[in-house]
Amino acid sequence: MALTKSVFALRFSRNIPIMSRLAYSQDGGAGAIREAGGTFGKKEAADEERYFRKMQAEQLKKLKDHLDEEILFHQNRVKEHQDAITTHQQRIAELEQKKKA
């Protein structure tokens, strides 16, 4: 169950910051301070942008780490399969030598 949630979160993590940012900036109720404008409104907008950039960077890092783990897993599987192929080829060669003898 936890794996399913993490996979779901990783697949859709790229869209969350963008969707959230759009909801705040296009919605008329972004907050009383922001609506008032001035220095506090600018600071609020800058803080919000900084928050979403940080969140997006964290999500991208998690996604990259997850993909790196998957690549390593598949590389290990490829090595296991190559070893199995080599073993089978050696057995075939041994059987052919016994057949000739």
mmCIF file of C-alpha atoms in Angstrom:
data_model
loop_
_atom_site.group_PDB
_atom_site.id
_atom_site.type_symbol
_atom_site.label_atom_id
_atom_site.label_comp_id
_atom_site.label_asym_id
_atom_site.label_seq_id
_atom_site.Cartn_x
_atom_site.Cartn_y
_atom_site.Cartn_z
ATOM 1 C CA MET A 1 0.000 0.000 0.000
ATOM 2 C CA ALA A 2 2.815 2.409 0.889
ATOM 3 C CA LEU A 3 4.582 1.613 -2.368
ATOM 4 C CA THR A 4 1.456 2.441 -4.334
ATOM 5 C CA LYS A 5 1.124 5.802 -2.601
ATOM 6 C CA SER A 6 4.776 6.671 -3.218
ATOM 7 C CA VAL A 7 4.554 5.706 -6.886
ATOM 8 C CA PHE A 8 1.383 7.774 -7.242
ATOM 9 C CA ALA A 9 3.047 10.729 -5.526
ATOM 10 C CA LEU A 10 6.113 10.501 -7.731
ATOM 11 C CA ARG A 11 4.133 10.248 -10.955
ATOM 12 C CA PHE A 12 2.012 13.286 -10.251
ATOM 13 C CA SER A 13 4.471 15.357 -8.211
ATOM 14 C CA ARG A 14 5.537 17.429 -11.208
ATOM 15 C CA ASN A 15 2.077 18.911 -11.661
ATOM 16 C CA ILE A 16 1.219 19.752 -8.053
ATOM 17 C CA PRO A 17 3.297 22.941 -7.634
ATOM 18 C CA ILE A 18 2.182 24.312 -10.960
ATOM 19 C CA MET A 19 -1.480 23.570 -10.287
ATOM 20 C CA SER A 20 -1.266 25.041 -6.790
ATOM 21 C CA ARG A 21 0.477 28.149 -8.050
ATOM 22 C CA LEU A 22 -2.163 28.631 -10.735
ATOM 23 C CA ALA A 23 -4.955 28.201 -8.213
ATOM 24 C CA TYR A 24 -3.501 30.882 -5.962
ATOM 25 C CA SER A 25 -2.578 33.395 -8.604
ATOM 26 C CA GLN A 26 -5.753 33.132 -10.696
ATOM 27 C CA ASP A 27 -8.176 32.861 -7.830
ATOM 28 C CA GLY A 28 -9.360 36.266 -6.634
ATOM 29 C CA GLY A 29 -9.008 35.273 -2.958
ATOM 30 C CA ALA A 30 -5.249 34.961 -2.731
ATOM 31 C CA GLY A 31 -5.181 36.635 0.678
ATOM 32 C CA ALA A 32 -5.948 39.985 2.243
ATOM 33 C CA ILE A 33 -2.321 41.103 2.413
ATOM 34 C CA ARG A 34 -1.659 40.227 -1.203
ATOM 35 C CA GLU A 35 -4.834 41.943 -2.388
ATOM 36 C CA ALA A 36 -3.880 45.114 -0.539
ATOM 37 C CA GLY A 37 -0.750 45.362 -2.695
ATOM 38 C CA GLY A 38 2.219 47.434 -1.697
ATOM 39 C CA THR A 39 5.352 46.100 -0.079
ATOM 40 C CA PHE A 40 3.605 43.398 1.937
ATOM 41 C CA GLY A 41 1.818 42.120 -1.174
ATOM 42 C CA LYS A 42 5.075 41.947 -3.094
ATOM 43 C CA LYS A 43 6.769 40.165 -0.201
ATOM 44 C CA GLU A 44 3.889 37.687 0.035
ATOM 45 C CA ALA A 45 4.085 36.979 -3.703
ATOM 46 C CA ALA A 46 7.867 36.502 -3.510
ATOM 47 C CA ASP A 47 7.541 34.183 -0.491
ATOM 48 C CA GLU A 48 4.901 32.154 -2.282
ATOM 49 C CA GLU A 49 7.043 31.793 -5.415
ATOM 50 C CA ARG A 50 10.050 30.817 -3.298
ATOM 51 C CA TYR A 51 7.952 28.199 -1.485
ATOM 52 C CA PHE A 52 6.737 26.621 -4.726
ATOM 53 C CA ARG A 53 10.210 26.626 -6.293
ATOM 54 C CA LYS A 54 11.583 24.901 -3.184
ATOM 55 C CA MET A 55 8.728 22.367 -3.177
ATOM 56 C CA GLN A 56 9.203 21.634 -6.863
ATOM 57 C CA ALA A 57 12.969 21.210 -6.413
ATOM 58 C CA GLU A 58 12.376 18.729 -3.569
ATOM 59 C CA GLN A 59 9.888 16.776 -5.651
ATOM 60 C CA LEU A 60 12.250 16.679 -8.623
ATOM 61 C CA LYS A 61 15.057 15.433 -6.361
ATOM 62 C CA LYS A 62 12.815 12.661 -5.016
ATOM 63 C CA LEU A 63 11.796 11.708 -8.529
ATOM 64 C CA LYS A 64 15.435 11.649 -9.695
ATOM 65 C CA ASP A 65 16.457 9.513 -6.702
ATOM 66 C CA HIS A 66 13.617 7.095 -7.421
ATOM 67 C CA LEU A 67 14.596 6.820 -11.085
ATOM 68 C CA ASP A 68 18.250 6.295 -10.132
ATOM 69 C CA GLU A 69 17.168 3.401 -7.883
ATOM 70 C CA GLU A 70 15.126 1.891 -10.704
ATOM 71 C CA ILE A 71 18.057 2.173 -13.118
ATOM 72 C CA LEU A 72 20.357 0.437 -10.632
ATOM 73 C CA PHE A 73 17.777 -2.313 -10.083
ATOM 74 C CA HIS A 74 17.434 -2.952 -13.816
ATOM 75 C CA GLN A 75 21.203 -2.869 -14.351
ATOM 76 C CA ASN A 76 21.542 -5.568 -11.695
ATOM 77 C CA ARG A 77 18.835 -7.612 -13.388
ATOM 78 C CA VAL A 78 20.628 -7.305 -16.743
ATOM 79 C CA LYS A 79 23.857 -8.547 -15.124
ATOM 80 C CA GLU A 80 22.008 -11.520 -13.599
ATOM 81 C CA HIS A 81 20.539 -12.412 -16.978
ATOM 82 C CA GLN A 82 23.921 -12.088 -18.703
ATOM 83 C CA ASP A 83 25.435 -14.417 -16.099
ATOM 84 C CA ALA A 84 22.632 -16.934 -16.691
ATOM 85 C CA ILE A 85 23.197 -16.772 -20.464
ATOM 86 C CA THR A 86 26.923 -17.398 -19.975
ATOM 87 C CA THR A 87 26.200 -20.376 -17.721
ATOM 88 C CA HIS A 88 23.798 -21.881 -20.248
ATOM 89 C CA GLN A 89 26.265 -21.363 -23.107
ATOM 90 C CA GLN A 90 28.954 -23.169 -21.107
ATOM 91 C CA ARG A 91 26.599 -26.078 -20.430
ATOM 92 C CA ILE A 92 25.742 -26.313 -24.133
ATOM 93 C CA ALA A 93 29.451 -26.309 -25.025
ATOM 94 C CA GLU A 94 30.111 -29.076 -22.468
ATOM 95 C CA LEU A 95 27.257 -31.179 -23.855
ATOM 96 C CA GLU A 96 28.530 -30.737 -27.416
ATOM 97 C CA GLN A 97 32.031 -31.839 -26.335
ATOM 98 C CA LYS A 98 30.600 -34.945 -24.651
ATOM 99 C CA LYS A 99 28.577 -35.672 -27.790
ATOM 100 C CA LYS A 100 31.733 -35.549 -29.949
ATOM 101 C CA ALA A 101 33.712 -37.750 -27.570
#
